[in-house]
Short mmCIF file of C-alpha atoms and ligand atoms in Angstrom, two decimals:
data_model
loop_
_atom_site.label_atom_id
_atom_site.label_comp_id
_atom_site.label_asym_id
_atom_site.label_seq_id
_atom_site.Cartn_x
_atom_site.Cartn_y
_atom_site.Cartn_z
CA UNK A 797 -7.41 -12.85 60.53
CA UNK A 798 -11.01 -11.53 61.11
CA UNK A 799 -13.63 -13.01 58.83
CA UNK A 800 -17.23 -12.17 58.39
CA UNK A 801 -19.01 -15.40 57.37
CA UNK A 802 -21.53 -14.86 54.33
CA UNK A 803 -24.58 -17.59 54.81
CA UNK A 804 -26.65 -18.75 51.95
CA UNK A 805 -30.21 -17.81 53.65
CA UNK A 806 -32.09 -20.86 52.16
CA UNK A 807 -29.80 -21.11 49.55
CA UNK A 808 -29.39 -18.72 46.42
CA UNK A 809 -33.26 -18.09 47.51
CA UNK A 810 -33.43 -14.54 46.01
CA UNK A 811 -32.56 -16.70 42.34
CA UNK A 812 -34.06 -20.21 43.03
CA UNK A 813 -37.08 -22.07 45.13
CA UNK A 814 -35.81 -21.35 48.85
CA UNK A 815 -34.52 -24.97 50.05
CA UNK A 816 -33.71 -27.00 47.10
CA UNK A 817 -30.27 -28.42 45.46
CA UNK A 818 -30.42 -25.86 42.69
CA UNK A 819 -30.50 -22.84 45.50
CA UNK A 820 -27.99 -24.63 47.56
CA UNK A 821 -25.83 -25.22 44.67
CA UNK A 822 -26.04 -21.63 43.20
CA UNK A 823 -25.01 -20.29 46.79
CA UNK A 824 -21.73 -22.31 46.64
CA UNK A 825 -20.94 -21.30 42.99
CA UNK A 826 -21.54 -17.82 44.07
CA UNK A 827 -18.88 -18.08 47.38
CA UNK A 828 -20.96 -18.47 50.30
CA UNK A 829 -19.32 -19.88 53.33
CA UNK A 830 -22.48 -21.47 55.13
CA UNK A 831 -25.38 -23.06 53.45
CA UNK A 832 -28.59 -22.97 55.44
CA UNK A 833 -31.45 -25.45 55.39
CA UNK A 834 -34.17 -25.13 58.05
CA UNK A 835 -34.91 -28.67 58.80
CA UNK A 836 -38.46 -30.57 59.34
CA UNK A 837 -39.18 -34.07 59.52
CA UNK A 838 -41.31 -36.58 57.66
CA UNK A 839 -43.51 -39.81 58.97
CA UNK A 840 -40.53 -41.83 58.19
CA UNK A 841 -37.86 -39.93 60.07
CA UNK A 842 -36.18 -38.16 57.30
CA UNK A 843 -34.83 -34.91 57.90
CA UNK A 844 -36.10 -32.43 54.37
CA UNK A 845 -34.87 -28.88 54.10
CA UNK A 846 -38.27 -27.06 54.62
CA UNK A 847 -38.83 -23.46 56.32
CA UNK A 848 -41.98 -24.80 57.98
CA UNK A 849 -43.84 -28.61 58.56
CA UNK A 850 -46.92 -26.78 56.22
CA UNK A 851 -45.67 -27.75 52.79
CA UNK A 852 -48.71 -25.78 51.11
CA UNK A 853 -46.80 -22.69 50.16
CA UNK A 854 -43.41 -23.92 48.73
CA UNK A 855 -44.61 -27.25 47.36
CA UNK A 856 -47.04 -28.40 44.12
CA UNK A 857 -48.83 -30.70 47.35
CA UNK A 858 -52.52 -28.78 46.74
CA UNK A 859 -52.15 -30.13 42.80
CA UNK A 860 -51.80 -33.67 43.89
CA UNK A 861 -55.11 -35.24 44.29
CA UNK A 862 -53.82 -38.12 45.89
CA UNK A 863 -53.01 -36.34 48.62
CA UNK A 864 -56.48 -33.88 48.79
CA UNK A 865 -57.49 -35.64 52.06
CA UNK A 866 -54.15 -35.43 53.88
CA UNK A 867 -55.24 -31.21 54.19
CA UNK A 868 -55.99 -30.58 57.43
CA UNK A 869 -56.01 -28.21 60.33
CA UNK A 870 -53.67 -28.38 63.80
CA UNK A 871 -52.13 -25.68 66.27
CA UNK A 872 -48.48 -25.79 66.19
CA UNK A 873 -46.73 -23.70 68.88
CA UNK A 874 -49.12 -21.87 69.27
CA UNK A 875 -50.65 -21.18 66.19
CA UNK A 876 -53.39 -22.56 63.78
CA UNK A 877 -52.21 -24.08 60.87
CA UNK A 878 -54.14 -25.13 57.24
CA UNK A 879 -52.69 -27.48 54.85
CA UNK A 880 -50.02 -30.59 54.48
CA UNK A 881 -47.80 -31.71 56.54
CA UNK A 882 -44.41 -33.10 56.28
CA UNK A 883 -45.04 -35.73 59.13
CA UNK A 884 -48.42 -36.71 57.26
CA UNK A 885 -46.13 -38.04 54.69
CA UNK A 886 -43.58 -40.33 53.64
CA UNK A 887 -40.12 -38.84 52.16
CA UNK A 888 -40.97 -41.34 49.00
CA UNK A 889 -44.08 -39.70 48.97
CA UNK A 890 -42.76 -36.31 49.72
CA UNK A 891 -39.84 -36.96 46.75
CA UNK A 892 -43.00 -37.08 44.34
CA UNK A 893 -44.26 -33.12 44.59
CA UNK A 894 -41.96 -30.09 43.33
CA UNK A 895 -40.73 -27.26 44.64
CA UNK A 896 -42.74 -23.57 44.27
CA UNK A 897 -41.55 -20.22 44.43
CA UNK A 898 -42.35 -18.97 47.73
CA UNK A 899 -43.10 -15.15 47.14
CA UNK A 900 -44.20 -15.42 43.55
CA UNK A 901 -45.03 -11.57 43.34
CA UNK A 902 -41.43 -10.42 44.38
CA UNK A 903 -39.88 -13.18 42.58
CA UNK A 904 -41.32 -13.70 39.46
CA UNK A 905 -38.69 -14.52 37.82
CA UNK A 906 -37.55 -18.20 40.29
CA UNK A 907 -41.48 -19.40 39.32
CA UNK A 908 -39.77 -20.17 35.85
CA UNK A 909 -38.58 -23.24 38.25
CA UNK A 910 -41.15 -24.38 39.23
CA UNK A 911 -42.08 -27.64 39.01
CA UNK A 912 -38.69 -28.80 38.34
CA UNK A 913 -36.96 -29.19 41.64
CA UNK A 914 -37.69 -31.74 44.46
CA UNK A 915 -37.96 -31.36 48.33
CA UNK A 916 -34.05 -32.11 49.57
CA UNK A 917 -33.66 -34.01 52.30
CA UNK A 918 -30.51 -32.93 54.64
CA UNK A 919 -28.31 -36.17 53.58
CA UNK A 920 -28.90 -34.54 50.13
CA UNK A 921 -27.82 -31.02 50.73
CA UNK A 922 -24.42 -32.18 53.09
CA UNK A 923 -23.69 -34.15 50.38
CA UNK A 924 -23.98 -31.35 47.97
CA UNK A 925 -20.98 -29.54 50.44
CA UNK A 926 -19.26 -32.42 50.45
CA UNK A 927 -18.84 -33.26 46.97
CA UNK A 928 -17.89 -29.02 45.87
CA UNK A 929 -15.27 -29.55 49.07
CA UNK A 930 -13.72 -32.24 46.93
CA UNK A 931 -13.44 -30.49 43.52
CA UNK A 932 -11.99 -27.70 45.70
CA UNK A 933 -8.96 -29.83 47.25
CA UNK A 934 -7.38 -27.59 49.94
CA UNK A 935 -9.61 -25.05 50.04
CA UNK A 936 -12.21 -23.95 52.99
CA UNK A 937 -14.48 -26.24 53.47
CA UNK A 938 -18.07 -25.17 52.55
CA UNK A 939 -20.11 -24.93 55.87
CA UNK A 940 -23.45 -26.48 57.05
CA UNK A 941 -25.90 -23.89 59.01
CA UNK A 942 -29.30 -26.14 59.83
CA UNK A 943 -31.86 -24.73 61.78
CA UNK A 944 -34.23 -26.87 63.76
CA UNK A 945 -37.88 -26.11 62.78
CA UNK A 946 -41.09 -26.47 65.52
CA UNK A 947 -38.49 -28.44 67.21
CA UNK A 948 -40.76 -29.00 70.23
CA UNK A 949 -43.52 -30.31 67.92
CA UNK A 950 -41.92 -32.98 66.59
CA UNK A 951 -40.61 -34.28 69.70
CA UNK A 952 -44.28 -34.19 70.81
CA UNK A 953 -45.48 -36.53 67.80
CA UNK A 954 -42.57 -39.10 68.15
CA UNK A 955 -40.06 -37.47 65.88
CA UNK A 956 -37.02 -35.68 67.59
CA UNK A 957 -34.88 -33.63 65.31
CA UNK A 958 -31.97 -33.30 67.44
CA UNK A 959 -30.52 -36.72 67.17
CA UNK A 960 -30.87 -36.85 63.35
CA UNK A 961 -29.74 -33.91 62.73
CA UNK A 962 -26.58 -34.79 65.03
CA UNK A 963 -26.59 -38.09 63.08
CA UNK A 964 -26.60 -36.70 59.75
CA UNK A 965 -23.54 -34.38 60.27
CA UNK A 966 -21.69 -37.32 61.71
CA UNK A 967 -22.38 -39.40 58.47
CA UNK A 968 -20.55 -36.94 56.35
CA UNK A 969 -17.56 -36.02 58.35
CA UNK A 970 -19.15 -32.77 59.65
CA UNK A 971 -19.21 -33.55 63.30
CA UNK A 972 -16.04 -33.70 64.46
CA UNK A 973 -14.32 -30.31 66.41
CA UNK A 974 -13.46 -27.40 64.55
CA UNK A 975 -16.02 -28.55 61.76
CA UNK A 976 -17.80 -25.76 59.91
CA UNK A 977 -21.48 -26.21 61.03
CA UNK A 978 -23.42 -23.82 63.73
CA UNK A 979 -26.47 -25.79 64.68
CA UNK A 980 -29.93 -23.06 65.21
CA UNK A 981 -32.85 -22.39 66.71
CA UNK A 982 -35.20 -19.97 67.88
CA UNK A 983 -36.28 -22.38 70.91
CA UNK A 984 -34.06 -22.03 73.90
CA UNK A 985 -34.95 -25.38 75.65
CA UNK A 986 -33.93 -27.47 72.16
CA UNK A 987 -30.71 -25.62 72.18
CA UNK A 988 -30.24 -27.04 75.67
CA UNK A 989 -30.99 -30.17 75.07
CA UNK A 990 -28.65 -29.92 72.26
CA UNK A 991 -25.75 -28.94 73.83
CA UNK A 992 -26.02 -32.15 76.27
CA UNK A 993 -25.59 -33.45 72.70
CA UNK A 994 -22.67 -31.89 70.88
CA UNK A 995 -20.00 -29.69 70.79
CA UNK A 996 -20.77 -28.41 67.93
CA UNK A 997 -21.37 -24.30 68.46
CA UNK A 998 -25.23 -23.52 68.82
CA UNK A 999 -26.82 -20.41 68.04
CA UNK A 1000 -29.55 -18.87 69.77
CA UNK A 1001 -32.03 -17.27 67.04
CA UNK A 1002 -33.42 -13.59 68.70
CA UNK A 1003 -36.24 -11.82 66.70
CA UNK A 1004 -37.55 -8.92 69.15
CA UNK A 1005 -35.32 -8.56 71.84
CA UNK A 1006 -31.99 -9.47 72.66
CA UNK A 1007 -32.93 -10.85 76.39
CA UNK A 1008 -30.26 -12.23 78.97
CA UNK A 1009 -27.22 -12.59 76.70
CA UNK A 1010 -25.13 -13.76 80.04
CA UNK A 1011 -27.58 -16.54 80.16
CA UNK A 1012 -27.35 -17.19 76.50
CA UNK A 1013 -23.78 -17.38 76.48
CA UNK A 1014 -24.01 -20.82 79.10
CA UNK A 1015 -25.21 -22.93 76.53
CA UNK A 1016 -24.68 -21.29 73.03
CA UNK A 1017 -21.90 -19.94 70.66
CA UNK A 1018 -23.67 -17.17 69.08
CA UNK A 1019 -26.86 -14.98 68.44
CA UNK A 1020 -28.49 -15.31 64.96
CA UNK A 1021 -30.26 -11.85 65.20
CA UNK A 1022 -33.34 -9.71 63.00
CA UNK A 1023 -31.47 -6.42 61.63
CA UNK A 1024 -33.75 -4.53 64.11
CA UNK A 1025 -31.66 -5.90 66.99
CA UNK A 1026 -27.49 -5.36 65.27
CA UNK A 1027 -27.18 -1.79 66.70
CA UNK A 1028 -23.33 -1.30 67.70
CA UNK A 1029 -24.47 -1.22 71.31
CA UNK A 1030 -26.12 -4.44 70.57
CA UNK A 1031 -22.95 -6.56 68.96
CA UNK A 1032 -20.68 -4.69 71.66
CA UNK A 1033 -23.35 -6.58 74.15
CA UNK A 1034 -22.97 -9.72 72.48
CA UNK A 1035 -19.17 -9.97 72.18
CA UNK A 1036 -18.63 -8.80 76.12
CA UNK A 1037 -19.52 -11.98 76.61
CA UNK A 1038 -18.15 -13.99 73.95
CA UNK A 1039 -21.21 -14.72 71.43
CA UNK A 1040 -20.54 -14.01 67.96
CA UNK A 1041 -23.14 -11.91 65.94
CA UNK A 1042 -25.19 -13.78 62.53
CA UNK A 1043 -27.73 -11.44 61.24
CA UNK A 1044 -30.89 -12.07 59.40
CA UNK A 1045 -31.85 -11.68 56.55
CA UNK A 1046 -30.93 -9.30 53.75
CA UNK A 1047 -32.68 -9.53 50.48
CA UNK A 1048 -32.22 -7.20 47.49
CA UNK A 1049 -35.89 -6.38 46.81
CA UNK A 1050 -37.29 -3.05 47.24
CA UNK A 1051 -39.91 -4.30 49.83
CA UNK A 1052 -37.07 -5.61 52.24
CA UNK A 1053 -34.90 -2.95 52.15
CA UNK A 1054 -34.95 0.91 53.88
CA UNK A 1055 -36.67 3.74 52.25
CA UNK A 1056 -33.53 5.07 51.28
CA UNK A 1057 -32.11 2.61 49.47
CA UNK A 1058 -35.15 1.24 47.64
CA UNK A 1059 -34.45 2.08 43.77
CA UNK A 1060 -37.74 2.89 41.76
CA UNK A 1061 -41.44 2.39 43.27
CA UNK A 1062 -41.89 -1.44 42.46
CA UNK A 1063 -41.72 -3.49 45.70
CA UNK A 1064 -40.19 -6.33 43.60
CA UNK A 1065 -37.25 -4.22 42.18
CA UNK A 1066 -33.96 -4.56 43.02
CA UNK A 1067 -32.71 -2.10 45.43
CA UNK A 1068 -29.09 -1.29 46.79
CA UNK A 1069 -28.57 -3.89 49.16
CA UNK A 1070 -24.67 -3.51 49.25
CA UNK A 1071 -25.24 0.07 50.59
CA UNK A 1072 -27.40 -1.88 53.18
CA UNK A 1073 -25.40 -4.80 53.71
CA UNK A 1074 -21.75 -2.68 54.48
CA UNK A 1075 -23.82 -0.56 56.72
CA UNK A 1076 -24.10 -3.66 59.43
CA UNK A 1077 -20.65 -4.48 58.54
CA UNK A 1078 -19.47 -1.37 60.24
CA UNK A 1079 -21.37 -2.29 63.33
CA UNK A 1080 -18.80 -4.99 63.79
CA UNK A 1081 -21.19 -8.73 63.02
CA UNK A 1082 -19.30 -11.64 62.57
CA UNK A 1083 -21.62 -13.17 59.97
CA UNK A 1084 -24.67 -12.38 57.67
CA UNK A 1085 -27.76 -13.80 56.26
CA UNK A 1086 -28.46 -13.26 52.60
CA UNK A 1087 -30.61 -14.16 49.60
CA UNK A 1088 -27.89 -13.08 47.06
CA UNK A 1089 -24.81 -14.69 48.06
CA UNK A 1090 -23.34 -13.55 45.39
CA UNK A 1091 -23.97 -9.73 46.43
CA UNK A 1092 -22.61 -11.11 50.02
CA UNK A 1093 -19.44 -12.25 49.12
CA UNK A 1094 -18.72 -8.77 46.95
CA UNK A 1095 -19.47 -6.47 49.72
CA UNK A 1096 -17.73 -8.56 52.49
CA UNK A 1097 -14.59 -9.35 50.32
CA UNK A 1098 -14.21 -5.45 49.14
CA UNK A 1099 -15.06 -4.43 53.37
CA UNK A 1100 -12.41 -6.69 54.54
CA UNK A 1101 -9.89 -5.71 51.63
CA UNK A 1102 -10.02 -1.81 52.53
CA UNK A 1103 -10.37 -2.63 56.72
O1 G3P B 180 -32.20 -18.72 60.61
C1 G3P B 180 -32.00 -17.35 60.46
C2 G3P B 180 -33.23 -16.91 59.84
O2 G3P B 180 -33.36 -17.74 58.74
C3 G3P B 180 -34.38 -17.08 60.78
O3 G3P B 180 -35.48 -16.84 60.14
O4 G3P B 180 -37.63 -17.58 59.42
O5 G3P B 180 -35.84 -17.34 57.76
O6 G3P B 180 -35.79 -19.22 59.34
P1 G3P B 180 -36.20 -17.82 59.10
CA1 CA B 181 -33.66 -20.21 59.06
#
């Protein structure tokens, strides 16, 4: 039976701090298949559910003055980075800040959370899936869809992701064959490496162009791909040889979505992301991205019901 795989981008992020238990837990009230952390590391090896190593912009770090003089600046593939860093820290110190609304001008309405919810670390967050796969008995297991963040970086300073993150499924019965879990990453060379590693499918992230997919399709399972890059021509490309299609990201607010279906002038209003949503449907992608989960599930389960 086909499926089309909804994935909890960050959680429930459109309705909670991106990357915390109360986002991840939202997205599996609201039916999402896949929950997905991007991982980082800290000083001590613990794998935290962060979109980047910089913990200025999502964290309550800057109002810790215990911590002023861990600011600092380094280049990190690539690119010149301000701020704190999760490898400058300790995940007991780390477990003392609080999450922050990322995009507190679109989102106004998740920085009534802040200050309430602490960093997760990846044990946390499989454990979350694990205990809602109990209260459901029988039913689907809810997935696990970690991305591997600056994966060459922390390699470079002593602390490899791959293994942990290998590890950490293992620990909570999410490793074995035919488990829900697609491992990420935007790097080729990590998704190499990881495939020495597991058999767990892999997914090659693709932001600007869709490249080699022949090549691709030696080492992973699918292509996690920008909307700019799921034309039909483009998931025909993908399937001819075998890679399933994940697309990124779709978010309800005006400022994410087309012109024509924005609703009102305000960048932070909601807009009609269903319309926008069933509209890469019909291009045939096997899984999707999304803020709203909630919106997911409702436009995948009424597609599938009339296909
Ligand atoms: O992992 C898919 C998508 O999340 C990639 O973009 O920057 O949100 O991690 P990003
Ligand atoms: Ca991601």
């Amino acid at each position: 039976m086909t499926n089309i795989l909804v994935i909890a981008h960050r959680g429930a992020s459109g309705e909670r701090p991106e990357h915390t238990i109360e986002s991840y837990r939202l997205a599996i009230e609201e039916g999402a298949d896949y929950i997905e952390p991007d991982l980082v590391m800290t000083r001590d090896g613990v794998l935290i559910a962060r979109h980047e190593n910089e913990i200025g912009g999502t964290t309550d770090v800057a109002q810790h003055p215990e911590f002023a003089e861990r600011r600092r600046t380094q280049i990190i593939d690539g690119e010149t980075m301000t701020g704190w860093f999760t490898e400058d820290f300790t995940i007991a110190e780390i477990k003392t800040l609080r999450a922050r609304e990322r995009l507190p001008e679109l989102r106004p309405q998740n920085c009534a959370f802040d200050g309430r919810f602490t960093v997760p670390t990846f044990d946390e967050i499989i454990q979350l899936a694990t205990e809602a796969n109990r209260r459901r008995g029988g039913a689907a297991k809810i997935g696990v869809y970690p991305e591997t963040k600056h994966p060459a970086h922390f390699t470079g300073i002593g602390l490899p992701l791959e293994q942990a993150v290998l590890d950490a499924l293992r620990r909570h019965g999410y490793a074995a064959d035919g488990s829900p879990v697609f491992i990420q990453s935007f790097d080729p060379r990590n998704l190499r490496q990881l495939r020495g590693m597991t058999r767990l499918p892999l997914v090659q992230l693709l932001e600007h162009e869709l490249g080699d997919l022949g090549e691709i399709a030696k080492y992973a399972d699918a292509i996690g791909i920008a909307k700019v890059l799921a034309t039909p021509d483009g998931v025909r490309a993908a399937h001819a040889v075998n890679l399933k299609v994940h697309v990124w990201t779709f978010r309800a607010e005006n400022e994410f979505l087309p012109d024509d279906l924005k609703i009102g002038g305000s960048p932070a209003a909601l807009g009609c992301l269903d319309a926008e949503i069933q509209r890469f449907l019909g291009r045939g992608i096997d899984g999707f991205f999304v803020d709203f989960p909630a919106v997911g599930v409702r436009v995948r389960d009424a597609y599938l019901m009339e296909a």
